[in-house]
Amino acid sequence: MRALYRGVLKRELALAFQHRAELVQPLMFMLMVVTLFPLGIGPGPETLQRIGPGVIWIAAILSSLLGMERLFREDFQDGSLEQLMLSGLPVSLIAAIKVFTHWLVSTGPLLIMSPLLAMFLNLTLDMYVALLLTLLLGTPLLSFVGAIAVGLTVGVQRGGILLALLLIPVFIPLLIFATSAVDSAALQLPYLPQLAIIGAMLLLAIAVSPFAIAYSLRVSQN
Amino acid sequence: MWKWLHPYAKTERAYQLCQILQPWFWAGALLCLAVGTVWGLAFAPQDYQQGDSFRIIYIHVPSAILSMSTYVAMAVAAVVGLVWQWRTAFMAMIAMAPVGAVMTFIALFTGAAWGKPMWGAWWVWDARLTSELILLFLYLGVIALYGAFDDKLQGGKAAGVMALVGVVNVPIIHYSVEWWNTLHQGATISKFDKPSIAPEMLWPLLLNLLGFALFIAAVTVMRMRNEIILREMQRPWVKAMADKAEGDRHAV
């Protein structure tokens, strides 16, 4: 049983690293979106510091939406998803493993970019630490909640925009709490409450969403 | 315990129930709305601060309250559909979605019209306005997801899952946005022990609330009948009904 799960995990990682070019795409997208803001709004360091946390988080949400579409699509199209579901393993666990590996290879690397982005937007060290912590807790939440909608739209032709329409309103609370944590850090205030709420949402999502993902995959598989 | 409910999983029984309920809902809705609106707009006393412009409360508050309860009703229907595998529950959910979206839009629109004289701006990023706007997005997402599927049974299930994801999020959205920014006046009628509204203003409001609820129920029931007929076009009972209607038309 455990060997099978490990097999699923290894297969996901191997597949992800076969397409190295695709792994870099969300990172470049995020970098470019963030670059647009100083150009569009003006390079004043104080303005940038004021809007920085929100800009980085919005860019993170958009680029994770962009990468998320690939989460189940190829497996759905070549039928391997169906085979995994017929394997007798709990679909929820398979889904959780797939989401986790997807976060590891496509959303997690956004964290590596964060120092550069923080520098671009003139964040202080305190703000950067808070930003890193919110990204660390928040991006897995994006992946787990987003995977439900990905599972639902995987069978739909051209589901990309639909996915964004479904998920953006759902991600709003995360955006609010995360940016408010960074803003508190900027004012030297404690931001543990915001982190605790994001953590609670993450735990809830990890506990519940695998079952919802499994159901949504069954709906799509019909 | 729930045995009496199960026959309504069949589309034919659900259709008959809708047919029976529809005239009652319409009658109640028209009566309550007519009395409540005329009373509220013409006879209720003026507000000592807001003057006559407070009267938009008789449209704004019922639609705002019911936009949220309709979403919850959708989620309940989705749970029923997912747990007991009722097709009719998904049909009811889909029938409610556009009605709720329109209610949300009415609440936003009347809120904007009220905000202009009161706050001096059509739109402010206040907590309740924002969460109402996000609620509209959630409704539109559910409707868009359902529309993306060709197989309507599959689409109903998918929309149901999304409605449930949304309903878990509604309180989180509400509190997060509340914390984020607040300007809107506090709730006026939810404090039932000592409402901060005069009784002669409250009664028409409650009448209109009931009227709006019955109106939503009536439109939902009509939409559900349409949905059932559209989806069950090939069933003998639908054909028999269509033949009968056709026969009646020729008889006249």
CSV table of C-alpha atoms in Angstrom, one decimal:
chain,number,residue,atom,x,y,z
A,1,MET,CA,0.0,0.0,0.0
A,2,ARG,CA,2.7,2.5,1.1
A,3,ALA,CA,4.8,1.4,-1.9
A,4,LEU,CA,1.9,2.4,-4.2
A,5,TYR,CA,1.6,5.8,-2.7
A,6,ARG,CA,5.4,6.2,-3.0
A,7,GLY,CA,5.0,5.1,-6.6
A,8,VAL,CA,2.4,7.8,-7.2
A,9,LEU,CA,4.6,10.4,-5.6
A,10,LYS,CA,7.7,9.4,-7.6
A,11,ARG,CA,5.7,9.3,-10.8
A,12,GLU,CA,4.4,12.8,-10.2
A,13,LEU,CA,7.9,14.2,-9.5
A,14,ALA,CA,9.4,12.4,-12.5
A,15,LEU,CA,6.7,13.8,-14.8
A,16,ALA,CA,7.2,17.3,-13.4
A,17,PHE,CA,10.9,17.2,-14.0
A,18,GLN,CA,10.6,15.9,-17.5
A,19,HIS,CA,9.1,19.3,-18.4
A,20,ARG,CA,11.6,21.6,-16.8
A,21,ALA,CA,10.7,24.5,-19.0
A,22,GLU,CA,7.1,24.4,-17.7
A,23,LEU,CA,8.3,24.5,-14.1
A,24,VAL,CA,9.9,27.9,-14.7
A,25,GLN,CA,6.9,29.5,-16.4
A,26,PRO,CA,4.9,30.4,-13.3
A,27,LEU,CA,8.0,31.9,-11.7
A,28,MET,CA,8.6,34.1,-14.8
A,29,PHE,CA,5.0,35.1,-14.9
A,30,MET,CA,5.0,36.2,-11.3
A,31,LEU,CA,8.2,38.2,-11.8
A,32,MET,CA,6.8,39.9,-14.8
A,33,VAL,CA,3.4,40.7,-13.2
A,34,VAL,CA,5.3,42.3,-10.2
A,35,THR,CA,7.5,44.2,-12.7
A,36,LEU,CA,4.4,45.8,-14.2
A,37,PHE,CA,3.4,47.5,-11.0
A,38,PRO,CA,6.3,49.9,-10.5
A,39,LEU,CA,6.1,50.7,-14.2
A,40,GLY,CA,2.3,51.4,-14.1
A,41,ILE,CA,2.1,53.1,-10.8
A,42,GLY,CA,5.4,54.9,-10.5
A,43,PRO,CA,8.7,54.0,-8.8
A,44,GLY,CA,8.3,56.0,-5.6
A,45,PRO,CA,9.8,53.8,-2.8
A,46,GLU,CA,7.1,54.6,-0.3
A,47,THR,CA,4.2,53.9,-2.7
A,48,LEU,CA,5.9,50.6,-3.6
A,49,GLN,CA,6.3,49.7,0.0
A,50,ARG,CA,2.6,50.5,0.6
A,51,ILE,CA,1.3,48.4,-2.2
A,52,GLY,CA,4.1,45.7,-2.2
A,53,PRO,CA,2.5,43.0,0.0
A,54,GLY,CA,-0.8,43.1,-2.0
A,55,VAL,CA,1.0,43.1,-5.3
A,56,ILE,CA,3.2,40.1,-4.5
A,57,TRP,CA,0.2,38.2,-3.2
A,58,ILE,CA,-2.0,39.0,-6.2
A,59,ALA,CA,0.8,37.9,-8.5
A,60,ALA,CA,1.2,34.7,-6.5
A,61,ILE,CA,-2.5,34.0,-6.7
A,62,LEU,CA,-2.6,34.7,-10.5
A,63,SER,CA,0.5,32.6,-11.2
A,64,SER,CA,-0.7,29.7,-9.1
A,65,LEU,CA,-4.0,29.8,-11.0
A,66,LEU,CA,-2.1,29.7,-14.2
A,67,GLY,CA,-0.1,26.7,-13.1
A,68,MET,CA,-3.0,24.9,-11.5
A,69,GLU,CA,-4.7,24.1,-14.7
A,70,ARG,CA,-2.1,21.5,-15.5
A,71,LEU,CA,-2.7,19.7,-12.2
A,72,PHE,CA,-5.0,17.0,-13.6
A,73,ARG,CA,-5.4,17.8,-17.2
A,74,GLU,CA,-2.7,15.6,-18.8
A,75,ASP,CA,-3.6,12.6,-16.6
A,76,PHE,CA,-7.2,13.1,-17.4
A,77,GLN,CA,-6.6,13.3,-21.2
A,78,ASP,CA,-4.3,10.2,-21.5
A,79,GLY,CA,-6.5,8.2,-19.2
A,80,SER,CA,-3.9,7.6,-16.4
A,81,LEU,CA,-6.2,9.4,-14.0
A,82,GLU,CA,-8.9,6.9,-14.6
A,83,GLN,CA,-6.4,4.1,-14.0
A,84,LEU,CA,-5.3,5.6,-10.7
A,85,MET,CA,-8.9,5.9,-9.7
A,86,LEU,CA,-9.5,2.2,-10.6
A,87,SER,CA,-6.4,1.1,-8.7
A,88,GLY,CA,-8.4,0.6,-5.5
A,89,LEU,CA,-6.4,3.1,-3.5
A,90,PRO,CA,-8.5,5.8,-1.9
A,91,VAL,CA,-8.9,8.5,-4.5
A,92,SER,CA,-8.7,11.2,-1.8
A,93,LEU,CA,-5.2,10.2,-0.8
A,94,ILE,CA,-4.0,10.0,-4.4
A,95,ALA,CA,-5.5,13.5,-5.0
A,96,ALA,CA,-3.7,14.8,-1.8
A,97,ILE,CA,-0.4,13.4,-3.0
A,98,LYS,CA,-0.9,14.9,-6.5
A,99,VAL,CA,-1.8,18.3,-5.0
A,100,PHE,CA,1.2,18.2,-2.7
A,101,THR,CA,3.7,17.4,-5.5
A,102,HIS,CA,2.1,20.0,-7.6
A,103,TRP,CA,2.6,22.6,-4.9
A,104,LEU,CA,6.2,21.4,-4.4
A,105,VAL,CA,7.2,21.8,-8.0
A,106,SER,CA,5.1,24.7,-9.3
A,107,THR,CA,3.8,26.9,-6.5
A,108,GLY,CA,6.5,26.3,-3.8
A,109,PRO,CA,9.3,27.7,-6.0
A,110,LEU,CA,7.5,31.1,-5.8
A,111,LEU,CA,8.9,31.3,-2.3
A,112,ILE,CA,12.4,31.3,-3.8
A,113,MET,CA,11.5,34.3,-5.8
A,114,SER,CA,10.1,36.2,-2.9
A,115,PRO,CA,13.4,37.9,-1.7
A,116,LEU,CA,13.9,39.4,-5.2
A,117,LEU,CA,10.3,40.6,-5.3
A,118,ALA,CA,10.5,42.1,-1.8
A,119,MET,CA,13.7,43.9,-2.9
A,120,PHE,CA,11.9,45.2,-6.1
A,121,LEU,CA,9.1,46.6,-4.0
A,122,ASN,CA,11.2,48.0,-1.2
A,123,LEU,CA,9.9,45.9,1.6
A,124,THR,CA,11.6,46.1,5.0
A,125,LEU,CA,13.1,42.9,6.6
A,126,ASP,CA,10.2,42.6,9.0
A,127,MET,CA,7.7,42.8,6.2
A,128,TYR,CA,9.7,40.3,4.2
A,129,VAL,CA,9.7,37.8,7.1
A,130,ALA,CA,5.9,38.2,7.5
A,131,LEU,CA,5.5,37.8,3.7
A,132,LEU,CA,7.5,34.7,3.6
A,133,LEU,CA,5.5,33.1,6.4
A,134,THR,CA,2.2,34.0,4.8
A,135,LEU,CA,3.4,32.6,1.5
A,136,LEU,CA,4.6,29.4,3.2
A,137,LEU,CA,1.2,28.9,4.8
A,138,GLY,CA,-1.0,30.4,2.1
A,139,THR,CA,0.3,28.8,-1.1
A,140,PRO,CA,-0.5,25.2,-0.1
A,141,LEU,CA,-4.0,26.5,0.8
A,142,LEU,CA,-4.3,27.9,-2.8
A,143,SER,CA,-3.3,24.5,-4.1
A,144,PHE,CA,-5.6,22.4,-2.0
A,145,VAL,CA,-8.7,24.6,-2.4
A,146,GLY,CA,-7.9,25.3,-6.1
A,147,ALA,CA,-7.6,21.6,-6.8
A,148,ILE,CA,-11.3,21.1,-6.1
A,149,ALA,CA,-12.2,23.5,-8.9
A,150,VAL,CA,-9.5,22.1,-11.1
A,151,GLY,CA,-11.1,18.6,-10.6
A,152,LEU,CA,-14.5,20.0,-11.6
A,153,THR,CA,-13.3,21.8,-14.7
A,154,VAL,CA,-10.9,19.3,-16.0
A,155,GLY,CA,-13.4,17.8,-18.4
A,156,VAL,CA,-14.6,21.2,-19.6
A,157,GLN,CA,-13.2,22.5,-22.9
A,158,ARG,CA,-11.2,25.7,-22.4
A,159,GLY,CA,-11.7,25.7,-18.6
A,160,GLY,CA,-8.9,28.1,-17.9
A,161,ILE,CA,-10.9,31.3,-17.5
A,162,LEU,CA,-13.7,29.5,-15.8
A,163,LEU,CA,-11.2,28.2,-13.3
A,164,ALA,CA,-10.1,31.7,-12.5
A,165,LEU,CA,-13.8,32.9,-12.2
A,166,LEU,CA,-14.5,30.1,-9.7
A,167,LEU,CA,-11.4,30.5,-7.6
A,168,ILE,CA,-10.7,34.2,-7.3
A,169,PRO,CA,-13.6,35.0,-5.0
A,170,VAL,CA,-12.7,32.0,-2.9
A,171,PHE,CA,-9.2,33.2,-2.5
A,172,ILE,CA,-10.2,36.7,-1.3
A,173,PRO,CA,-10.0,36.0,2.5
A,174,LEU,CA,-6.5,34.6,2.2
A,175,LEU,CA,-5.4,37.7,0.3
A,176,ILE,CA,-6.9,39.9,3.0
A,177,PHE,CA,-5.4,38.1,6.0
A,178,ALA,CA,-2.0,37.7,4.3
A,179,THR,CA,-1.6,41.4,3.3
A,180,SER,CA,-2.9,42.5,6.7
A,181,ALA,CA,-0.2,40.3,8.4
A,182,VAL,CA,2.5,42.0,6.3
A,183,ASP,CA,1.0,45.5,7.0
A,184,SER,CA,1.0,44.8,10.7
A,185,ALA,CA,4.7,43.7,10.4
A,186,ALA,CA,5.4,47.0,8.7
A,187,LEU,CA,4.0,48.9,11.7
A,188,GLN,CA,6.0,46.6,14.1
A,189,LEU,CA,2.7,45.1,15.4
A,190,PRO,CA,2.2,41.4,16.2
A,191,TYR,CA,0.9,39.5,13.2
A,192,LEU,CA,0.5,36.1,14.8
A,193,PRO,CA,-3.3,36.2,14.8
A,194,GLN,CA,-3.4,36.6,11.0
A,195,LEU,CA,-0.9,33.8,10.6
A,196,ALA,CA,-2.9,31.6,13.0
A,197,ILE,CA,-6.1,32.2,10.9
A,198,ILE,CA,-4.3,31.3,7.7
A,199,GLY,CA,-2.9,28.2,9.4
A,200,ALA,CA,-6.4,27.2,10.5
A,201,MET,CA,-7.7,27.6,7.0
A,202,LEU,CA,-4.8,25.5,5.7
A,203,LEU,CA,-5.5,22.8,8.2
A,204,LEU,CA,-9.2,22.8,7.4
A,205,ALA,CA,-8.4,22.6,3.7
A,206,ILE,CA,-5.9,19.7,4.1
A,207,ALA,CA,-8.5,17.8,6.2
A,208,VAL,CA,-11.5,18.3,4.0
A,209,SER,CA,-10.4,19.2,0.4
A,210,PRO,CA,-9.0,15.7,-0.5
A,211,PHE,CA,-12.5,14.3,-0.3
A,212,ALA,CA,-14.0,17.1,-2.3
A,213,ILE,CA,-11.2,16.7,-4.9
A,214,ALA,CA,-11.9,13.0,-5.1
A,215,TYR,CA,-15.6,13.6,-5.6
A,216,SER,CA,-15.0,16.3,-8.2
A,217,LEU,CA,-12.7,14.0,-10.1
A,218,ARG,CA,-15.4,11.3,-10.0
A,219,VAL,CA,-17.9,13.8,-11.3
A,220,SER,CA,-15.6,14.8,-14.2
A,221,GLN,CA,-14.8,11.1,-14.9
A,222,ASN,CA,-18.6,10.5,-14.9
B,1,MET,CA,-38.3,9.8,9.4
B,2,TRP,CA,-37.5,11.4,6.0
B,3,LYS,CA,-39.5,8.8,4.1
B,4,TRP,CA,-42.2,11.3,3.1
B,5,LEU,CA,-39.6,13.3,1.3
B,6,HIS,CA,-38.2,10.6,-0.9
B,7,PRO,CA,-40.9,10.5,-3.5
B,8,TYR,CA,-39.9,14.0,-4.5
B,9,ALA,CA,-36.6,12.7,-5.8
B,10,LYS,CA,-38.7,11.6,-8.8
B,11,THR,CA,-39.1,14.5,-11.3
B,12,GLU,CA,-42.8,13.8,-11.8
B,13,ARG,CA,-43.7,14.2,-8.2
B,14,ALA,CA,-41.4,17.2,-7.8
B,15,TYR,CA,-43.1,18.8,-10.9
B,16,GLN,CA,-46.6,18.2,-9.4
B,17,LEU,CA,-45.5,19.7,-6.1
B,18,CYS,CA,-44.1,22.8,-7.9
B,19,GLN,CA,-47.4,23.1,-9.7
B,20,ILE,CA,-49.4,23.0,-6.5
B,21,LEU,CA,-47.1,25.5,-4.7
B,22,GLN,CA,-46.7,28.0,-7.5
B,23,PRO,CA,-50.1,29.9,-7.2
B,24,TRP,CA,-49.9,30.1,-3.4
B,25,PHE,CA,-46.4,31.5,-3.6
B,26,TRP,CA,-47.4,34.1,-6.2
B,27,ALA,CA,-50.5,35.1,-4.3
B,28,GLY,CA,-48.6,35.5,-1.0
B,29,ALA,CA,-45.8,37.3,-2.7
B,30,LEU,CA,-48.0,39.8,-4.5
B,31,LEU,CA,-50.1,40.5,-1.4
B,32,CYS,CA,-47.2,41.0,1.0
B,33,LEU,CA,-45.2,43.0,-1.5
B,34,ALA,CA,-48.1,45.3,-2.4
B,35,VAL,CA,-49.1,45.9,1.2
B,36,GLY,CA,-45.5,46.2,2.5
B,37,THR,CA,-44.3,48.4,-0.3
B,38,VAL,CA,-47.2,50.9,-0.3
B,39,TRP,CA,-47.2,51.0,3.5
B,40,GLY,CA,-43.4,51.4,3.6
B,41,LEU,CA,-43.1,54.0,0.8
B,42,ALA,CA,-46.2,56.1,1.5
B,43,PHE,CA,-47.4,55.7,5.1
B,44,ALA,CA,-44.4,54.8,7.3
B,45,PRO,CA,-43.1,57.9,9.2
B,46,GLN,CA,-40.0,59.7,7.9
B,47,ASP,CA,-36.6,59.0,9.4
B,48,TYR,CA,-35.5,61.9,11.6
B,49,GLN,CA,-32.0,61.9,10.1
B,50,GLN,CA,-32.2,60.4,6.7
B,51,GLY,CA,-35.6,61.8,5.7
B,52,ASP,CA,-37.4,60.1,2.9
B,53,SER,CA,-34.3,58.5,1.5
B,54,PHE,CA,-34.4,55.8,4.2
B,55,ARG,CA,-37.4,54.3,2.5
B,56,ILE,CA,-35.1,52.4,0.1
B,57,ILE,CA,-34.6,50.1,3.1
B,58,TYR,CA,-37.9,48.4,2.1
B,59,ILE,CA,-36.2,47.1,-1.0
B,60,HIS,CA,-32.6,47.0,0.0
B,61,VAL,CA,-32.7,45.1,3.3
B,62,PRO,CA,-35.0,42.2,2.1
B,63,SER,CA,-33.0,41.7,-1.0
B,64,ALA,CA,-29.7,41.8,0.9
B,65,ILE,CA,-30.9,39.3,3.5
B,66,LEU,CA,-32.5,37.0,1.0
B,67,SER,CA,-29.5,37.1,-1.3
B,68,MET,CA,-27.5,35.4,1.5
B,69,SER,CA,-30.3,33.0,2.5
B,70,THR,CA,-30.8,31.9,-1.1
B,71,TYR,CA,-27.1,31.0,-1.3
B,72,VAL,CA,-27.5,28.9,1.9
B,73,ALA,CA,-30.6,27.3,0.4
B,74,MET,CA,-28.6,26.4,-2.7
B,75,ALA,CA,-26.0,24.8,-0.5
B,76,VAL,CA,-28.6,22.8,1.4
B,77,ALA,CA,-30.1,21.6,-1.9
B,78,ALA,CA,-26.5,20.7,-3.0
B,79,VAL,CA,-26.0,18.7,0.2
B,80,VAL,CA,-29.3,16.9,-0.3
B,81,GLY,CA,-28.3,16.2,-3.9
B,82,LEU,CA,-24.9,14.9,-3.1
B,83,VAL,CA,-25.9,12.8,-0.2
B,84,TRP,CA,-29.1,11.2,-1.5
B,85,GLN,CA,-28.2,11.4,-5.2
B,86,TRP,CA,-31.3,13.4,-6.0
B,87,ARG,CA,-31.4,14.9,-9.5
B,88,THR,CA,-34.3,17.1,-8.5
B,89,ALA,CA,-32.2,18.7,-5.7
B,90,PHE,CA,-29.6,19.8,-8.2
B,91,MET,CA,-32.4,21.1,-10.4
B,92,ALA,CA,-33.7,23.2,-7.5
B,93,MET,CA,-30.2,24.5,-6.8
B,94,ILE,CA,-29.7,25.6,-10.4
B,95,ALA,CA,-33.2,27.1,-10.4
B,96,MET,CA,-32.3,29.2,-7.4
B,97,ALA,CA,-28.9,30.4,-8.6
B,98,PRO,CA,-29.9,33.2,-11.1
B,99,VAL,CA,-32.7,34.4,-8.7
B,100,GLY,CA,-30.2,34.8,-5.9
B,101,ALA,CA,-27.8,36.5,-8.2
B,102,VAL,CA,-30.4,39.0,-9.2
B,103,MET,CA,-31.3,39.6,-5.5
B,104,THR,CA,-27.6,40.3,-4.8
B,105,PHE,CA,-27.6,42.7,-7.7
B,106,ILE,CA,-30.7,44.5,-6.5
B,107,ALA,CA,-29.1,44.8,-3.0
B,108,LEU,CA,-25.9,46.2,-4.5
B,109,PHE,CA,-27.8,48.6,-6.8
B,110,THR,CA,-30.2,49.9,-4.2
B,111,GLY,CA,-27.2,50.1,-1.8
B,112,ALA,CA,-25.4,52.3,-4.3
B,113,ALA,CA,-28.4,54.5,-4.8
B,114,TRP,CA,-28.7,54.9,-1.0
B,115,GLY,CA,-25.0,55.4,-0.5
B,116,LYS,CA,-24.9,58.4,-2.8
B,117,PRO,CA,-27.0,60.8,-0.6
B,118,MET,CA,-25.9,59.2,2.7
B,119,TRP,CA,-22.1,58.8,2.2
B,120,GLY,CA,-21.7,61.0,-0.8
B,121,ALA,CA,-20.3,58.2,-3.0
B,122,TRP,CA,-21.9,55.5,-5.2
B,123,TRP,CA,-19.5,52.9,-4.1
B,124,VAL,CA,-17.2,52.7,-1.1
B,125,TRP,CA,-15.1,49.7,-0.2
B,126,ASP,CA,-17.0,49.0,2.9
B,127,ALA,CA,-17.1,45.5,4.5
B,128,ARG,CA,-20.7,44.6,3.8
B,129,LEU,CA,-20.7,46.0,0.2
B,130,THR,CA,-17.6,44.1,-0.5
B,131,SER,CA,-18.8,40.8,0.8
B,132,GLU,CA,-22.1,41.3,-1.1
B,133,LEU,CA,-20.1,41.9,-4.2
B,134,ILE,CA,-18.0,38.7,-3.6
B,135,LEU,CA,-21.3,36.9,-3.0
B,136,LEU,CA,-22.4,38.0,-6.5
B,137,PHE,CA,-19.1,36.6,-7.9
B,138,LEU,CA,-19.8,33.3,-6.1
B,139,TYR,CA,-23.2,33.1,-7.7
B,140,LEU,CA,-21.9,33.9,-11.1
B,141,GLY,CA,-19.2,31.2,-10.7
B,142,VAL,CA,-21.8,28.6,-9.9
B,143,ILE,CA,-23.9,29.7,-12.9
B,144,ALA,CA,-20.9,29.8,-15.2
B,145,LEU,CA,-19.8,26.3,-14.1
B,146,TYR,CA,-23.2,24.8,-14.7
B,147,GLY,CA,-23.4,26.4,-18.1
B,148,ALA,CA,-20.0,25.0,-19.1
B,149,PHE,CA,-21.2,21.4,-19.0
B,150,ASP,CA,-23.2,19.8,-21.8
B,151,ASP,CA,-24.3,16.9,-19.6
B,152,LYS,CA,-26.6,18.8,-17.2
B,153,LEU,CA,-26.6,16.1,-14.5
B,154,GLN,CA,-22.8,16.3,-14.4
B,155,GLY,CA,-23.0,20.1,-14.4
B,156,GLY,CA,-25.4,20.1,-11.5
B,157,LYS,CA,-23.1,18.0,-9.4
B,158,ALA,CA,-20.1,20.2,-10.3
B,159,ALA,CA,-22.1,23.4,-9.5
B,160,GLY,CA,-23.2,21.8,-6.2
B,161,VAL,CA,-19.6,21.1,-5.1
B,162,MET,CA,-18.7,24.7,-6.0
B,163,ALA,CA,-21.8,26.1,-4.1
B,164,LEU,CA,-20.6,24.1,-1.0
B,165,VAL,CA,-17.0,25.4,-1.3
B,166,GLY,CA,-18.6,28.9,-1.5
B,167,VAL,CA,-20.8,28.4,1.5
B,168,VAL,CA,-17.9,27.4,3.7
B,169,ASN,CA,-16.2,30.6,2.5
B,170,VAL,CA,-19.1,33.0,3.0
B,171,PRO,CA,-18.6,33.4,6.8
B,172,ILE,CA,-14.8,33.6,6.3
B,173,ILE,CA,-15.3,36.2,3.6
B,174,HIS,CA,-17.7,38.1,5.8
B,175,TYR,CA,-15.5,38.3,8.8
B,176,SER,CA,-12.3,38.9,6.9
B,177,VAL,CA,-13.8,41.8,5.1
B,178,GLU,CA,-15.5,43.1,8.2
B,179,TRP,CA,-12.1,43.2,9.9
B,180,TRP,CA,-10.6,44.8,6.8
B,181,ASN,CA,-12.8,47.8,6.6
B,182,THR,CA,-16.2,49.0,8.0
B,183,LEU,CA,-18.4,52.0,7.3
B,184,HIS,CA,-21.8,50.5,6.8
B,185,GLN,CA,-24.4,51.1,9.5
B,186,GLY,CA,-24.9,48.2,11.9
B,187,ALA,CA,-27.7,45.7,11.5
B,188,THR,CA,-31.0,47.3,12.3
B,189,ILE,CA,-33.5,44.5,12.6
B,190,SER,CA,-31.5,41.5,13.6
B,191,LYS,CA,-31.5,42.6,17.3
B,192,PHE,CA,-35.0,41.3,17.9
B,193,ASP,CA,-35.0,41.8,21.7
B,194,LYS,CA,-34.8,45.6,21.3
B,195,PRO,CA,-34.8,46.6,17.6
B,196,SER,CA,-33.3,49.9,16.8
B,197,ILE,CA,-36.1,50.7,14.4
B,198,ALA,CA,-39.5,52.1,15.2
B,199,PRO,CA,-42.3,49.5,15.1
B,200,GLU,CA,-44.3,51.4,12.5
B,201,MET,CA,-41.2,51.3,10.3
B,202,LEU,CA,-40.5,47.7,11.1
B,203,TRP,CA,-43.8,46.1,10.2
B,204,PRO,CA,-43.8,47.0,6.5
B,205,LEU,CA,-40.1,45.9,6.4
B,206,LEU,CA,-41.0,42.5,7.8
B,207,LEU,CA,-43.9,42.2,5.3
B,208,ASN,CA,-41.6,43.0,2.4
B,209,LEU,CA,-39.1,40.5,3.7
B,210,LEU,CA,-41.8,37.8,3.6
B,211,GLY,CA,-43.0,39.1,0.2
B,212,PHE,CA,-39.5,38.9,-1.2
B,213,ALA,CA,-39.0,35.4,0.2
B,214,LEU,CA,-42.3,34.2,-1.4
B,215,PHE,CA,-41.4,35.9,-4.6
B,216,ILE,CA,-38.1,34.1,-4.8
B,217,ALA,CA,-39.9,30.9,-4.0
B,218,ALA,CA,-42.4,31.5,-6.7
B,219,VAL,CA,-39.8,32.3,-9.4
B,220,THR,CA,-37.7,29.3,-8.2
B,221,VAL,CA,-40.6,27.0,-8.5
B,222,MET,CA,-41.4,28.3,-12.0
B,223,ARG,CA,-37.8,27.9,-13.1
B,224,MET,CA,-37.7,24.4,-11.7
B,225,ARG,CA,-40.7,23.4,-13.6
B,226,ASN,CA,-39.0,24.6,-16.8
B,227,GLU,CA,-35.9,22.8,-15.9
B,228,ILE,CA,-37.7,19.5,-15.3
B,229,ILE,CA,-39.7,19.8,-18.5
B,230,LEU,CA,-36.5,20.6,-20.5
B,231,ARG,CA,-34.5,17.7,-19.0
B,232,GLU,CA,-37.3,15.1,-19.0
B,233,MET,CA,-38.6,15.9,-22.5
B,234,GLN,CA,-38.4,12.2,-23.5
B,235,ARG,CA,-40.4,10.9,-20.5
B,236,PRO,CA,-43.9,9.5,-21.1
B,237,TRP,CA,-45.5,11.7,-18.4
B,238,VAL,CA,-44.1,14.9,-20.0
B,239,LYS,CA,-45.3,13.8,-23.4
B,240,ALA,CA,-48.7,12.9,-22.0
B,241,MET,CA,-48.9,16.3,-20.4
B,242,ALA,CA,-47.8,18.1,-23.6
B,243,ASP,CA,-50.4,16.1,-25.6
B,244,LYS,CA,-53.1,17.0,-23.1
B,245,ALA,CA,-52.2,20.7,-23.3
B,246,GLU,CA,-52.2,20.5,-27.1
B,247,GLY,CA,-55.6,18.8,-27.0
B,248,ASP,CA,-57.0,21.5,-24.6
B,249,ARG,CA,-55.8,24.2,-27.0
B,250,HIS,CA,-57.6,22.6,-30.0
B,251,ALA,CA,-60.7,22.0,-27.9
B,252,VAL,CA,-61.2,25.7,-27.4
